[in-house]
Amino acid sequence: MKILVAVKRVVDYNVKVRVKSDNTAVDTANVKMSMNPFDEIAIEEAVRLKEKGVATEIIAVSCGVTQCTETLRTAMAIGADRAILVETSEELQPLAVAKLLKALVDKEQPGLIILGKQAIDDDCNQTGQMLAALADLPQVAFASKVDIADGKATVSREIDGGSETLSVTLPAVVTADLRLNEPRYVTLPNIMKAKKKPMEVLKPEDLGVDVTPRIKTLKVNEPPKRSAGVKVPDVATLVAKLKTEAKVI
Ligand code: AMP
């Protein structure tokens, strides 16, 4: 069984993002970029399924600028066998990515498609769901455990107040939540090996997909600065302030 995993290049989660002075977008110039953390979990899960003998090949896909090849090399250092870059300098929104992935699903016919539950730059949480709809495949979002047997995936997902377990027939789309696994560290020998693994580069036109943005960002603002707190001498003063000033009790 082939597994297709979508990996997005995003601003590294340790970076404190800054908004451009004209308030049009987040400033990504000279900012460290990395693989979206949920996509690392997605790749790790695919590699574990291959190690268990469930999967035979893992294909990592990234859509975006040329530098996404770095993200794909990381995916291959974790354990993906080959990579596909859909190269474009156009701003890509979830629907466009879902259409590109759908075209690759048609081409590659994977038994399982794993995405991150959400990209930490746009926080959309849409691509997996849109892909499942476009490809007419069953989906389980926010997976915290995945078992594959007899052409079916049994997937647990965390929900309010507990966990839900669903069974879907393959091929299916699964999106990875934080607790699905803890991704392994990338080792130097594996980074070296990844350099020799195959990487195919396609353009959206090769897949017959129009990626023109449908949504226009009107304005991006920094969150308001937190005002300074005050120290209160005792509980009675705290309760009084909560009643009279904050008016929350
Ligand atoms: P989003 O819907 O933007 O929150 O993204 C959810 C997931 O879709 C991510 O965790 C990735 O697995 C995948 N994804 C989104 N954008 C891209 C992209 N440009 N290239 C590859 N995968 C992507």
CSV table of C-alpha atoms and ligand atoms in Angstrom, one decimal:
chain,number,residue,atom,x,y,z
A,1,MET,CA,0.0,0.0,0.0
A,2,LYS,CA,1.2,3.5,-0.9
A,3,ILE,CA,0.8,6.3,1.5
A,4,LEU,CA,0.7,9.9,0.3
A,5,VAL,CA,1.7,12.5,2.9
A,6,ALA,CA,1.2,16.3,2.5
A,7,VAL,CA,3.9,18.5,4.1
A,8,LYS,CA,3.7,22.2,4.2
A,9,ARG,CA,6.6,24.6,4.6
A,10,VAL,CA,5.7,27.2,7.3
A,11,VAL,CA,7.3,29.7,9.6
A,12,ASP,CA,9.1,27.8,12.3
A,13,TYR,CA,6.9,27.4,15.4
A,14,ASN,CA,9.7,29.0,17.6
A,15,VAL,CA,9.6,32.2,15.6
A,16,LYS,CA,7.8,35.2,17.0
A,17,VAL,CA,5.9,36.3,13.9
A,18,ARG,CA,5.8,40.0,12.9
A,19,VAL,CA,3.2,41.7,10.7
A,20,LYS,CA,4.5,43.7,7.7
A,21,SER,CA,4.4,47.5,8.2
A,22,ASP,CA,1.6,47.9,5.6
A,23,ASN,CA,-0.6,45.3,7.5
A,24,THR,CA,-1.0,43.1,4.4
A,25,ALA,CA,0.6,39.9,5.7
A,26,VAL,CA,3.0,38.3,8.1
A,27,ASP,CA,6.6,39.2,7.3
A,28,THR,CA,8.4,36.0,6.2
A,29,ALA,CA,11.6,37.7,4.9
A,30,ASN,CA,14.7,36.2,6.6
A,31,VAL,CA,12.5,34.1,8.9
A,32,LYS,CA,13.3,30.5,9.7
A,33,MET,CA,11.0,28.1,7.9
A,34,SER,CA,10.3,24.5,8.8
A,35,MET,CA,7.9,21.6,8.2
A,36,ASN,CA,4.5,22.2,9.7
A,37,PRO,CA,4.6,20.3,13.1
A,38,PHE,CA,1.4,18.3,12.4
A,39,ASP,CA,2.9,17.2,9.0
A,40,GLU,CA,6.0,15.8,10.8
A,41,ILE,CA,3.6,13.7,12.8
A,42,ALA,CA,1.8,12.7,9.6
A,43,ILE,CA,5.2,11.5,8.1
A,44,GLU,CA,6.2,9.8,11.3
A,45,GLU,CA,2.9,7.8,11.3
A,46,ALA,CA,3.4,6.8,7.6
A,47,VAL,CA,7.0,5.6,8.4
A,48,ARG,CA,5.7,3.6,11.4
A,49,LEU,CA,3.1,1.9,9.2
A,50,LYS,CA,5.9,1.1,6.7
A,51,GLU,CA,8.1,-0.3,9.5
A,52,LYS,CA,5.1,-2.5,10.6
A,53,GLY,CA,4.9,-3.9,7.1
A,54,VAL,CA,1.5,-2.2,6.4
A,55,ALA,CA,2.8,0.3,3.8
A,56,THR,CA,5.2,-0.3,1.0
A,57,GLU,CA,6.0,3.2,-0.2
A,58,ILE,CA,5.7,6.7,1.3
A,59,ILE,CA,5.4,9.7,-1.0
A,60,ALA,CA,5.8,13.2,0.5
A,61,VAL,CA,4.1,16.0,-1.4
A,62,SER,CA,4.6,19.7,-0.9
A,63,CYS,CA,3.0,22.6,-2.8
A,64,GLY,CA,4.6,26.0,-3.0
A,65,VAL,CA,7.9,27.7,-3.7
A,66,THR,CA,11.2,26.0,-4.8
A,67,GLN,CA,12.4,26.1,-1.1
A,68,CYS,CA,9.7,23.5,-0.3
A,69,THR,CA,12.3,21.0,-1.6
A,70,GLU,CA,14.1,21.5,1.8
A,71,THR,CA,10.9,20.4,3.6
A,72,LEU,CA,10.6,17.4,1.3
A,73,ARG,CA,14.2,16.4,2.0
A,74,THR,CA,13.4,16.5,5.7
A,75,ALA,CA,10.4,14.3,5.0
A,76,MET,CA,12.6,11.8,3.2
A,77,ALA,CA,15.2,12.0,6.0
A,78,ILE,CA,12.4,10.9,8.4
A,79,GLY,CA,11.6,8.0,6.1
A,80,ALA,CA,9.6,9.0,3.0
A,81,ASP,CA,10.8,7.1,-0.1
A,82,ARG,CA,10.3,9.8,-2.7
A,83,ALA,CA,8.9,13.3,-3.0
A,84,ILE,CA,6.8,15.4,-5.3
A,85,LEU,CA,7.0,19.2,-5.3
A,86,VAL,CA,4.2,21.1,-7.0
A,87,GLU,CA,6.1,24.2,-7.7
A,88,THR,CA,4.4,27.6,-7.8
A,89,SER,CA,5.1,31.1,-6.5
A,90,GLU,CA,1.3,31.8,-6.4
A,91,GLU,CA,-0.2,32.2,-2.8
A,92,LEU,CA,-1.8,28.8,-2.2
A,93,GLN,CA,-5.1,28.5,-0.3
A,94,PRO,CA,-6.5,25.3,1.1
A,95,LEU,CA,-8.9,24.7,-1.8
A,96,ALA,CA,-6.0,25.0,-4.4
A,97,VAL,CA,-3.8,22.6,-2.3
A,98,ALA,CA,-6.7,20.2,-2.0
A,99,LYS,CA,-7.2,20.2,-5.8
A,100,LEU,CA,-3.5,19.6,-6.4
A,101,LEU,CA,-3.5,16.7,-3.9
A,102,LYS,CA,-6.7,15.3,-5.5
A,103,ALA,CA,-4.9,15.3,-8.9
A,104,LEU,CA,-1.9,13.5,-7.3
A,105,VAL,CA,-4.3,11.0,-5.6
A,106,ASP,CA,-5.7,10.2,-9.0
A,107,LYS,CA,-2.2,9.7,-10.5
A,108,GLU,CA,-0.6,7.8,-7.6
A,109,GLN,CA,-3.6,5.8,-6.3
A,110,PRO,CA,-2.5,5.7,-2.6
A,111,GLY,CA,-4.3,3.5,-0.1
A,112,LEU,CA,-4.0,6.1,2.6
A,113,ILE,CA,-3.5,9.9,2.5
A,114,ILE,CA,-2.2,11.6,5.7
A,115,LEU,CA,-2.2,15.3,6.2
A,116,GLY,CA,-1.6,17.5,9.3
A,117,LYS,CA,-4.8,18.5,11.0
A,118,GLN,CA,-3.9,22.2,10.5
A,119,ALA,CA,-1.1,24.4,9.2
A,120,ILE,CA,0.3,26.6,11.9
A,121,ASP,CA,0.6,29.6,9.6
A,122,ASP,CA,-3.0,29.9,8.2
A,123,ASP,CA,-4.6,27.8,11.0
A,124,CYS,CA,-7.2,26.8,8.3
A,125,ASN,CA,-7.9,23.2,9.2
A,126,GLN,CA,-9.5,22.7,5.8
A,127,THR,CA,-7.2,21.0,3.3
A,128,GLY,CA,-7.8,17.4,4.5
A,129,GLN,CA,-11.5,17.8,4.6
A,130,MET,CA,-11.6,19.5,1.2
A,131,LEU,CA,-9.4,16.8,-0.3
A,132,ALA,CA,-11.7,14.0,1.0
A,133,ALA,CA,-14.7,15.8,-0.5
A,134,LEU,CA,-13.1,16.4,-3.9
A,135,ALA,CA,-11.7,12.8,-4.1
A,136,ASP,CA,-14.9,11.3,-2.7
A,137,LEU,CA,-13.0,9.4,0.0
A,138,PRO,CA,-13.9,8.6,3.6
A,139,GLN,CA,-12.1,10.8,6.1
A,140,VAL,CA,-11.1,10.9,9.8
A,141,ALA,CA,-9.9,14.3,11.0
A,142,PHE,CA,-7.8,14.8,14.3
A,143,ALA,CA,-6.4,11.2,14.5
A,144,SER,CA,-4.7,10.2,17.7
A,145,LYS,CA,-4.3,6.5,16.8
A,146,VAL,CA,-4.3,4.7,13.5
A,147,ASP,CA,-4.5,0.9,12.9
A,148,ILE,CA,-4.7,-0.6,9.5
A,149,ALA,CA,-6.1,-4.1,8.8
A,150,ASP,CA,-8.2,-5.9,6.2
A,151,GLY,CA,-8.5,-2.9,3.9
A,152,LYS,CA,-9.8,-0.7,6.7
A,153,ALA,CA,-8.4,2.0,9.0
A,154,THR,CA,-9.5,2.1,12.6
A,155,VAL,CA,-8.9,5.6,13.8
A,156,SER,CA,-9.3,7.1,17.2
A,157,ARG,CA,-9.9,10.8,17.6
A,158,GLU,CA,-10.0,13.0,20.6
A,159,ILE,CA,-13.4,14.7,21.1
A,160,ASP,CA,-14.8,16.9,23.9
A,161,GLY,CA,-14.8,14.7,27.0
A,162,GLY,CA,-13.4,11.5,25.5
A,163,SER,CA,-12.3,9.7,22.5
A,164,GLU,CA,-14.2,8.4,19.5
A,165,THR,CA,-13.1,5.4,17.3
A,166,LEU,CA,-14.1,5.2,13.7
A,167,SER,CA,-13.6,2.6,11.1
A,168,VAL,CA,-13.2,3.7,7.4
A,169,THR,CA,-12.6,1.7,4.3
A,170,LEU,CA,-9.4,2.4,2.4
A,171,PRO,CA,-8.4,4.5,0.5
A,172,ALA,CA,-9.1,7.2,3.0
A,173,VAL,CA,-7.9,10.6,4.2
A,174,VAL,CA,-6.7,10.9,7.7
A,175,THR,CA,-5.5,14.1,9.4
A,176,ALA,CA,-2.9,13.9,12.2
A,177,ASP,CA,-3.5,15.4,15.7
A,178,LEU,CA,-0.8,16.2,18.2
A,179,ARG,CA,-1.0,13.1,20.2
A,180,LEU,CA,-0.8,10.6,17.3
A,181,ASN,CA,2.9,10.1,17.9
A,182,GLU,CA,6.1,11.8,18.7
A,183,PRO,CA,8.2,12.3,15.6
A,184,ARG,CA,11.8,10.8,15.6
A,185,TYR,CA,14.8,13.0,15.4
A,186,VAL,CA,16.4,13.2,12.0
A,187,THR,CA,19.8,11.7,12.0
A,188,LEU,CA,22.8,12.8,9.9
A,189,PRO,CA,23.1,9.5,8.0
A,190,ASN,CA,19.4,9.7,7.1
A,191,ILE,CA,19.8,13.3,5.9
A,192,MET,CA,22.6,12.1,3.6
A,193,LYS,CA,20.5,9.2,2.4
A,194,ALA,CA,17.6,11.6,1.7
A,195,LYS,CA,19.7,13.6,-0.7
A,196,LYS,CA,19.8,10.6,-3.1
A,197,LYS,CA,16.0,9.9,-2.9
A,198,PRO,CA,14.0,10.9,-6.0
A,199,MET,CA,12.2,14.2,-6.2
A,200,GLU,CA,9.7,15.0,-9.0
A,201,VAL,CA,8.9,18.6,-9.7
A,202,LEU,CA,5.6,19.4,-11.3
A,203,LYS,CA,3.7,22.7,-12.0
A,204,PRO,CA,0.0,23.1,-11.2
A,205,GLU,CA,-0.6,23.3,-15.0
A,206,ASP,CA,0.8,19.8,-15.3
A,207,LEU,CA,-2.0,18.6,-13.0
A,208,GLY,CA,-4.6,20.7,-14.8
A,209,VAL,CA,-5.3,22.8,-11.6
A,210,ASP,CA,-6.0,26.5,-11.5
A,211,VAL,CA,-4.6,27.7,-8.2
A,212,THR,CA,-5.7,31.3,-8.4
A,213,PRO,CA,-6.6,32.5,-4.9
A,214,ARG,CA,-10.3,32.8,-4.1
A,215,ILE,CA,-10.0,34.6,-0.8
A,216,LYS,CA,-8.5,38.1,-0.4
A,217,THR,CA,-6.8,39.1,2.9
A,218,LEU,CA,-8.0,42.6,3.8
A,219,LYS,CA,-5.8,43.3,6.8
A,220,VAL,CA,-3.5,41.6,9.2
A,221,ASN,CA,-3.0,43.1,12.7
A,222,GLU,CA,-0.8,42.2,15.6
A,223,PRO,CA,-2.8,41.1,18.7
A,224,PRO,CA,-3.3,44.0,21.1
A,225,LYS,CA,-0.6,44.4,23.8
A,226,ARG,CA,-1.5,43.0,27.2
A,227,SER,CA,-1.8,45.8,29.8
A,228,ALA,CA,0.2,45.5,33.0
A,229,GLY,CA,-1.2,43.6,35.9
A,230,VAL,CA,-1.5,44.7,39.6
A,231,LYS,CA,-0.6,42.9,42.8
A,232,VAL,CA,-3.3,42.7,45.5
A,233,PRO,CA,-2.4,42.4,49.2
A,234,ASP,CA,-5.0,39.8,50.1
A,235,VAL,CA,-7.9,37.7,48.9
A,236,ALA,CA,-10.5,40.1,50.2
A,237,THR,CA,-9.1,42.9,47.9
A,238,LEU,CA,-8.9,40.4,45.0
A,239,VAL,CA,-12.6,39.5,45.4
A,240,ALA,CA,-13.6,43.1,45.8
A,241,LYS,CA,-11.7,44.1,42.6
A,242,LEU,CA,-13.2,41.1,40.7
A,243,LYS,CA,-16.7,42.4,41.8
A,244,THR,CA,-16.4,46.1,41.3
A,245,GLU,CA,-13.6,46.6,38.7
A,246,ALA,CA,-13.5,43.5,36.5
A,247,LYS,CA,-17.3,42.8,37.2
A,248,VAL,CA,-16.8,39.1,36.6
A,249,ILE,CA,-18.3,37.8,39.8
B,1,AMP,P1,-4.7,23.8,6.5
B,1,AMP,O1,-6.0,23.4,5.9
B,1,AMP,O2,-4.1,25.0,5.7
B,1,AMP,O3,-4.7,24.1,8.0
B,1,AMP,O4,-3.6,22.6,6.3
B,1,AMP,C1,-3.9,21.3,6.8
B,1,AMP,C2,-2.9,20.4,6.2
B,1,AMP,O5,-2.9,20.4,4.8
B,1,AMP,C3,-1.4,20.7,6.5
B,1,AMP,O6,-1.1,20.2,7.8
B,1,AMP,C4,-0.7,19.9,5.4
B,1,AMP,O7,-0.7,18.5,5.7
B,1,AMP,C5,-1.6,20.1,4.2
B,1,AMP,N1,-1.2,21.3,3.4
B,1,AMP,C6,-1.7,22.5,3.5
B,1,AMP,N2,-1.1,23.3,2.6
B,1,AMP,C7,-0.1,22.6,2.0
B,1,AMP,C8,0.9,22.8,1.0
B,1,AMP,N3,1.1,24.1,0.5
B,1,AMP,N4,1.7,21.8,0.7
B,1,AMP,C9,1.5,20.6,1.2
B,1,AMP,N5,0.6,20.3,2.1
B,1,AMP,C10,-0.2,21.3,2.5
